[in-house]
Short mmCIF file of C-alpha atoms in Angstrom, two decimals:
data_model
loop_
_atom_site.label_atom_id
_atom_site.label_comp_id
_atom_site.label_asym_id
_atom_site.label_seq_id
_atom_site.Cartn_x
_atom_site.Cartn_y
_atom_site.Cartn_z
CA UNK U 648 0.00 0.00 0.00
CA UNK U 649 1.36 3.46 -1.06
CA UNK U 650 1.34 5.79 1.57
CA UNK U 651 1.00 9.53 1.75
CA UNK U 652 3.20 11.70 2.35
CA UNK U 653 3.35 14.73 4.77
CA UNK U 654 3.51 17.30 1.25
CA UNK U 655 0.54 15.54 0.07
CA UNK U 656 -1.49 18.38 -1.94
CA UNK U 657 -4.62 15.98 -1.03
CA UNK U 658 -4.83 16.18 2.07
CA UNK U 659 -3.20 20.50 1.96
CA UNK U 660 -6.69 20.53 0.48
CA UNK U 661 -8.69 18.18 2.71
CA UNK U 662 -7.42 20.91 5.36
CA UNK U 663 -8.65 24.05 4.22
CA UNK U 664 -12.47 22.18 3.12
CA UNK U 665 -12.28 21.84 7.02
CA UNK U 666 -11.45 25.23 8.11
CA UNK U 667 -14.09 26.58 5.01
CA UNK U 668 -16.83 24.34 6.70
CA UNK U 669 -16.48 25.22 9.75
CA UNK U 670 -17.43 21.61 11.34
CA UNK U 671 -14.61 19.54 11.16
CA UNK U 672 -11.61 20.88 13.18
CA UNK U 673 -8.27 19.47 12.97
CA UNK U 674 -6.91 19.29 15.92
CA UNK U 675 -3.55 19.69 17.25
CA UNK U 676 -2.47 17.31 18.83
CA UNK U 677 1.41 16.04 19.37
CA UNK U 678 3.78 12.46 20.49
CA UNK U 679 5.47 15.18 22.93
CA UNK U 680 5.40 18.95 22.10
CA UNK U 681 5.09 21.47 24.76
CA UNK U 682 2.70 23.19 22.21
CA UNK U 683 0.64 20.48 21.91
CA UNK U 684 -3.17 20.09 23.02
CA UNK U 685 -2.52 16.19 24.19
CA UNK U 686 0.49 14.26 24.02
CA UNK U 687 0.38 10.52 23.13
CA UNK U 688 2.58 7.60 24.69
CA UNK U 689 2.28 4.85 22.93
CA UNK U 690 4.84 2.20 22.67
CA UNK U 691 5.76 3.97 19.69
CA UNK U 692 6.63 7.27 21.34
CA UNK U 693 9.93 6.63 21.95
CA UNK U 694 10.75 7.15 18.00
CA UNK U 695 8.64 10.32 17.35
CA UNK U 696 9.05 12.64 19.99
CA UNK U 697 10.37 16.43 20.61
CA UNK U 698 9.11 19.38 18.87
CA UNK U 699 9.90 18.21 15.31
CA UNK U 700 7.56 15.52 16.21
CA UNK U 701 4.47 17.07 16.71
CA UNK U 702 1.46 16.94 14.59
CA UNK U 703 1.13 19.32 11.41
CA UNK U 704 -2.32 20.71 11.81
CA UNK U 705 -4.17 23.39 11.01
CA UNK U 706 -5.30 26.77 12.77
CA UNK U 707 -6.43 26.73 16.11
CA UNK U 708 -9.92 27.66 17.31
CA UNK U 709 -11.47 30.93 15.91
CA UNK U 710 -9.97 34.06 17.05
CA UNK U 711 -11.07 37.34 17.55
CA UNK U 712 -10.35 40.81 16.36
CA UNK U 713 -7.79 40.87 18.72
CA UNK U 714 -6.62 37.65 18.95
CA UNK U 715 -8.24 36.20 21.52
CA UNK U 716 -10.05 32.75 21.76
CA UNK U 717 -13.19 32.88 20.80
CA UNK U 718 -14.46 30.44 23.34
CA UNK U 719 -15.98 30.85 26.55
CA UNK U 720 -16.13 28.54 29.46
CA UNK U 721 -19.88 28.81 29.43
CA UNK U 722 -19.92 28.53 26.01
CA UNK U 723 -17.47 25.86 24.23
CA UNK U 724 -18.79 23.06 22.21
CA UNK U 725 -22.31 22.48 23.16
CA UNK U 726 -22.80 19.86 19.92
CA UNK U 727 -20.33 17.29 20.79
CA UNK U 728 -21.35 15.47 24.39
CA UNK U 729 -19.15 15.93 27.19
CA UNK U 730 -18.01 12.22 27.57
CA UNK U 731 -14.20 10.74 27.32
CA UNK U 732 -14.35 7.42 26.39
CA UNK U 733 -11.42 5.35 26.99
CA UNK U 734 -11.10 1.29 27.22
CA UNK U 735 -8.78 -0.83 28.75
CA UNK U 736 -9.10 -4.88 29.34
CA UNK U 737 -10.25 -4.24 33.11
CA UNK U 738 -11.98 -1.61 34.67
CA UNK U 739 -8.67 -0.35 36.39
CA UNK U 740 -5.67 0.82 35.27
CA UNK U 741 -2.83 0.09 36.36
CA UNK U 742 -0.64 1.99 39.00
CA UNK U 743 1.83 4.89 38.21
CA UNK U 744 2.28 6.49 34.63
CA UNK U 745 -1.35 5.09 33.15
CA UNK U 746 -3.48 6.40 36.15
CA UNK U 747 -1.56 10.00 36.03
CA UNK U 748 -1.66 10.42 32.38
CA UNK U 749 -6.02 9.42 32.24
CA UNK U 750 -6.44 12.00 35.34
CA UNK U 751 -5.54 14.73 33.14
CA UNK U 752 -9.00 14.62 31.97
CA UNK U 753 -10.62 15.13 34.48
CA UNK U 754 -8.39 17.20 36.27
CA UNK U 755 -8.22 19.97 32.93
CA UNK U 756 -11.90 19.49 31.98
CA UNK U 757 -13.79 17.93 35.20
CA UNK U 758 -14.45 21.34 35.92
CA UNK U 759 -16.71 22.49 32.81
CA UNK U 760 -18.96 19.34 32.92
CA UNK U 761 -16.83 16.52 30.91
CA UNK U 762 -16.59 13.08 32.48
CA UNK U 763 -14.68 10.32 31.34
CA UNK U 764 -15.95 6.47 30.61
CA UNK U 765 -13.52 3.77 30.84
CA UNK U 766 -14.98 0.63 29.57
CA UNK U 767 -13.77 -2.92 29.94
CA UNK U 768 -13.55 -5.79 27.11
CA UNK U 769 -17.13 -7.31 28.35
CA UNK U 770 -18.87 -3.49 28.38
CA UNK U 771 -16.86 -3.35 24.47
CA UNK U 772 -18.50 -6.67 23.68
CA UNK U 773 -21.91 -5.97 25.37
CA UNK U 774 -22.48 -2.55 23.63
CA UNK U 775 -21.29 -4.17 20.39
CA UNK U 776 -23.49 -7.55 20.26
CA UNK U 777 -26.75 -4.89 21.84
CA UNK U 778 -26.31 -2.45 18.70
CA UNK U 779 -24.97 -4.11 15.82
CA UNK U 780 -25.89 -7.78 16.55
CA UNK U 781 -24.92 -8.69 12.39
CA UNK U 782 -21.41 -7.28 13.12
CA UNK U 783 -20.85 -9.06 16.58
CA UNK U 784 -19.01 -12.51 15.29
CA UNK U 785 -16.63 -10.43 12.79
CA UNK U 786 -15.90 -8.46 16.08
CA UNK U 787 -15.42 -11.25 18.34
CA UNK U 788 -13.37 -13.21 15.58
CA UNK U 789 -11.26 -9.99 15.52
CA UNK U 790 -7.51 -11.65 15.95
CA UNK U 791 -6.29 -8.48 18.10
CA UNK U 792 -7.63 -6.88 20.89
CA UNK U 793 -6.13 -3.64 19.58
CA UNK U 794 -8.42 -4.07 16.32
CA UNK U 795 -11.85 -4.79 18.40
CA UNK U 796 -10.72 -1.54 20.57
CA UNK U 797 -10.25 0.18 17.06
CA UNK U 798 -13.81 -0.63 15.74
CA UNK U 799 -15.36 0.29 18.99
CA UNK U 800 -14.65 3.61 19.39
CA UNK U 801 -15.66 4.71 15.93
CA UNK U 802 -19.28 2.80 16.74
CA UNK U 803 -19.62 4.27 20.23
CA UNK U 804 -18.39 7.84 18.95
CA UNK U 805 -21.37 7.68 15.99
CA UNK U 806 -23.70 6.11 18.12
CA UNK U 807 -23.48 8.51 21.55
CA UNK U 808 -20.94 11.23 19.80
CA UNK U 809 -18.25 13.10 22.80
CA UNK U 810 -14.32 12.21 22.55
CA UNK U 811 -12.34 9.19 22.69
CA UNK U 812 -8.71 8.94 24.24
CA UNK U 813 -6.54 6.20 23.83
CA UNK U 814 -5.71 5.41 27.60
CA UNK U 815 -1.94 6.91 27.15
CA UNK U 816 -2.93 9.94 25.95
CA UNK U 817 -2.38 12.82 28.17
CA UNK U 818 -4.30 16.10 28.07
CA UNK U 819 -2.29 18.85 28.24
CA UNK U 820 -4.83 21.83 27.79
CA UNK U 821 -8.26 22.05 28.94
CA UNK U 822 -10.59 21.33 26.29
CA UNK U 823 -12.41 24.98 26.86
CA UNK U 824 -9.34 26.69 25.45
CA UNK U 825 -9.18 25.07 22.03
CA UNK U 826 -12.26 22.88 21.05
CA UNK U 827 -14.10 24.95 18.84
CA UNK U 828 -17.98 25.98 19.97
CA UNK U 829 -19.36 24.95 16.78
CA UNK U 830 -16.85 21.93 16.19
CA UNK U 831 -19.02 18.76 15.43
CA UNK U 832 -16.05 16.54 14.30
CA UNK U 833 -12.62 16.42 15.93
CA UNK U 834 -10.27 14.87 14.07
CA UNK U 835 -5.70 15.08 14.40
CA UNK U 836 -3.36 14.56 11.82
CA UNK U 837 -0.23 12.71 11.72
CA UNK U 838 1.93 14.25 9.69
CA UNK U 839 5.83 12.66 11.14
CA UNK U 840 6.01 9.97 8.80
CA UNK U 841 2.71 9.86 6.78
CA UNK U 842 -0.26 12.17 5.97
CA UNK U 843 -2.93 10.07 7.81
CA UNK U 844 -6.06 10.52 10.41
CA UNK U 845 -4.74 9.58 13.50
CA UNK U 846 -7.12 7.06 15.65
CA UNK U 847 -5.72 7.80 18.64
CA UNK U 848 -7.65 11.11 19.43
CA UNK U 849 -10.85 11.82 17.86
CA UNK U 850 -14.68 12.51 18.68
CA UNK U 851 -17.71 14.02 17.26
CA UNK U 852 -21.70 14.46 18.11
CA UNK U 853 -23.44 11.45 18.32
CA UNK U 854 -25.01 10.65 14.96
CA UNK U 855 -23.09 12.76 12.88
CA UNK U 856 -23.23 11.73 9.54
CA UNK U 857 -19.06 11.30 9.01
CA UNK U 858 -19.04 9.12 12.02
CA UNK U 859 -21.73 6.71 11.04
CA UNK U 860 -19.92 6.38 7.62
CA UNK U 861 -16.53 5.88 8.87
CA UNK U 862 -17.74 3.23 11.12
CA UNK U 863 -19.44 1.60 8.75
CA UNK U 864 -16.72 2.00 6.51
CA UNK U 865 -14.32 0.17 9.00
CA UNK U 866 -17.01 -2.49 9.77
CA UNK U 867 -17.57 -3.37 6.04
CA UNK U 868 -13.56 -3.86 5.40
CA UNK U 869 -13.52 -6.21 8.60
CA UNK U 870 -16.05 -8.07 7.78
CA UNK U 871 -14.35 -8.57 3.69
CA UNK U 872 -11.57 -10.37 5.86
CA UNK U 873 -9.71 -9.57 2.75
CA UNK U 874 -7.39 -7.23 5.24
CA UNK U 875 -6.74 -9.67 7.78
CA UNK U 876 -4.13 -11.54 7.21
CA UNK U 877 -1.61 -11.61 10.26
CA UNK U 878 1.61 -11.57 8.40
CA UNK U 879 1.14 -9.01 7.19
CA UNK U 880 3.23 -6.04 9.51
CA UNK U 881 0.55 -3.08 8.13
CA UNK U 882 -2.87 -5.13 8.87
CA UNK U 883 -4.01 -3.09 12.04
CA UNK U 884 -3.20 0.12 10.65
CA UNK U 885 -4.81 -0.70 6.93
CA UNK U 886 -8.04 -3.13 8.51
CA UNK U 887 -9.27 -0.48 12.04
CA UNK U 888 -6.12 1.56 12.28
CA UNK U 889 -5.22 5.27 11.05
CA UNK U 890 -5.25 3.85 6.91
CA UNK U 891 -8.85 3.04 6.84
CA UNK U 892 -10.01 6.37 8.78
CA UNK U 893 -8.27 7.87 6.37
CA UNK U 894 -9.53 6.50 3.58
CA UNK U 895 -13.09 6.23 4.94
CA UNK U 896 -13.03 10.74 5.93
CA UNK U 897 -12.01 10.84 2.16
CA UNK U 898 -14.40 8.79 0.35
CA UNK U 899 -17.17 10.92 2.66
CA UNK U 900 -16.04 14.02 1.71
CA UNK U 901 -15.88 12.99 -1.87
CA UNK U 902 -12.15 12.93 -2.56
CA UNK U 903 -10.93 10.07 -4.67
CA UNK U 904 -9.18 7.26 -2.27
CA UNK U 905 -6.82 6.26 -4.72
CA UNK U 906 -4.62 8.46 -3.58
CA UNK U 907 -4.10 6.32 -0.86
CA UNK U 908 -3.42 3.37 -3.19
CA UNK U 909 -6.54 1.51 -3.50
CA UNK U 910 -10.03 2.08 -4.74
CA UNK U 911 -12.52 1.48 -1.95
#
């Protein structure tokens, strides 16, 4: 599979139909820049951090005529719910670094009304087999737990809408300060090696029409089983992972997916 890269005059334009429409928002979002909204530590960090490292993205929130944010505490993105949703295998994470780096959450957005829901593998499974009992065997038969994990937060995003957060990824700003008020779809760019959606971070109102396609999207290549094929060293990222979001956002928004080296 051909992949994008970061001077990709696709995805320079995929940016500015954002900014023009006024509902998606790309966020930005970093592995470890001071400047960055959230920082992620995954156990591919270690390769992609420091300030050369953080996400390309476009313009922060609206400003004003002089400069200012244009959101308000009382005021800041009323359409997307104010849930985190995170999963882990158990209900509780473990000591140290994990339980610090979720606590951000709270402790930068508890304040203004956000909660956040960690849910368990049985909760994944339960919510799964409840509202898309067709799909529930492809998930099960999922041969990853990151993949099931992958699929689920793109169905419980469309389905209820708020934000998801992989469990090592640490808020760094309150939400109030850079979530747009009108924003209705939040998605961040990875631009270090490869011009693609990150999966990572991400939310959206519940319903919205991009979500429901994108999960659909991923659900449909699943269940092709054409993807999964465990030898293969690119399968999460091109079956659930950042390759299909990709693809998916662009084929909504009407921009041929060849560019990412198939036709969908």
């Amino acid at each position: 599979m051909r992949r994008m890269r970061a001077t990709s005059p696709i995805l320079a334009f995929l940016l500015l139909a954002c900014n023009a429409a006024s509902v998606l928002y790309v966020a930005s979002i970093g592995w470890a820049s001071e400047s960055s909204a959230c920082t992620y530590y995954g156990s591919d960090a270690s390769t992609r951090s420091g300030a050369d490292s953080a996400f390309a993205a476009a313009p922060g929130a609206p400003k004003k005529a002089d400069g200012t944010s244009n959101n308000t505490p009382a005021a800041v993105s009323m359409t997307i719910p104010r849930t985190i949703w995170q999963t882990y295998k158990n209900k509780t994470l473990p000591e140290g670094f994990p339980r610090r780096v979720q606590s951000t959450w709270t402790k930068l957005n508890g304040a203004d009304g956000w909660s956040v829901q960690l849910w368990d593998d049985a909760e994944v499974d339960a919510f799964v087999a409840r509202t898309h009992p067709d799909y529930a065997s492809t998930f099960r038969n999922l041969p990853l737990a990151v993949m099931r994990a992958d699929v689920w937060r793109l169905l419980i995003l469309a389905d209820r809408g708020g934000l998801y957060a992989d469990a090592d990824v640490e808020c760094k700003v309150a939400l109030r300060k850079w979530l747009p008020n009108d924003c209705e779809v939040v998605l961040g760019l990875d631009f270090l090696y490869d011009a693609y959606f990150s999966n990572f971070f991400l939310g959206g109102r519940e319903g919205h029409p991009l979500l429901r396609f994108v999960a659909e999207y991923v659900m449909n290549r699943t269940m092709s089983g054409k993807e999964l094929n465990v030898s293969n060293p690119d399968m999460v990222h091109e079956t659930t992972g950042p390759a299909v979001l990709t693809e998916a956002v662009l084929s909504y928004l009407g921009i041929d997916v060849f560019v990412l080296g198939r036709h969908a």
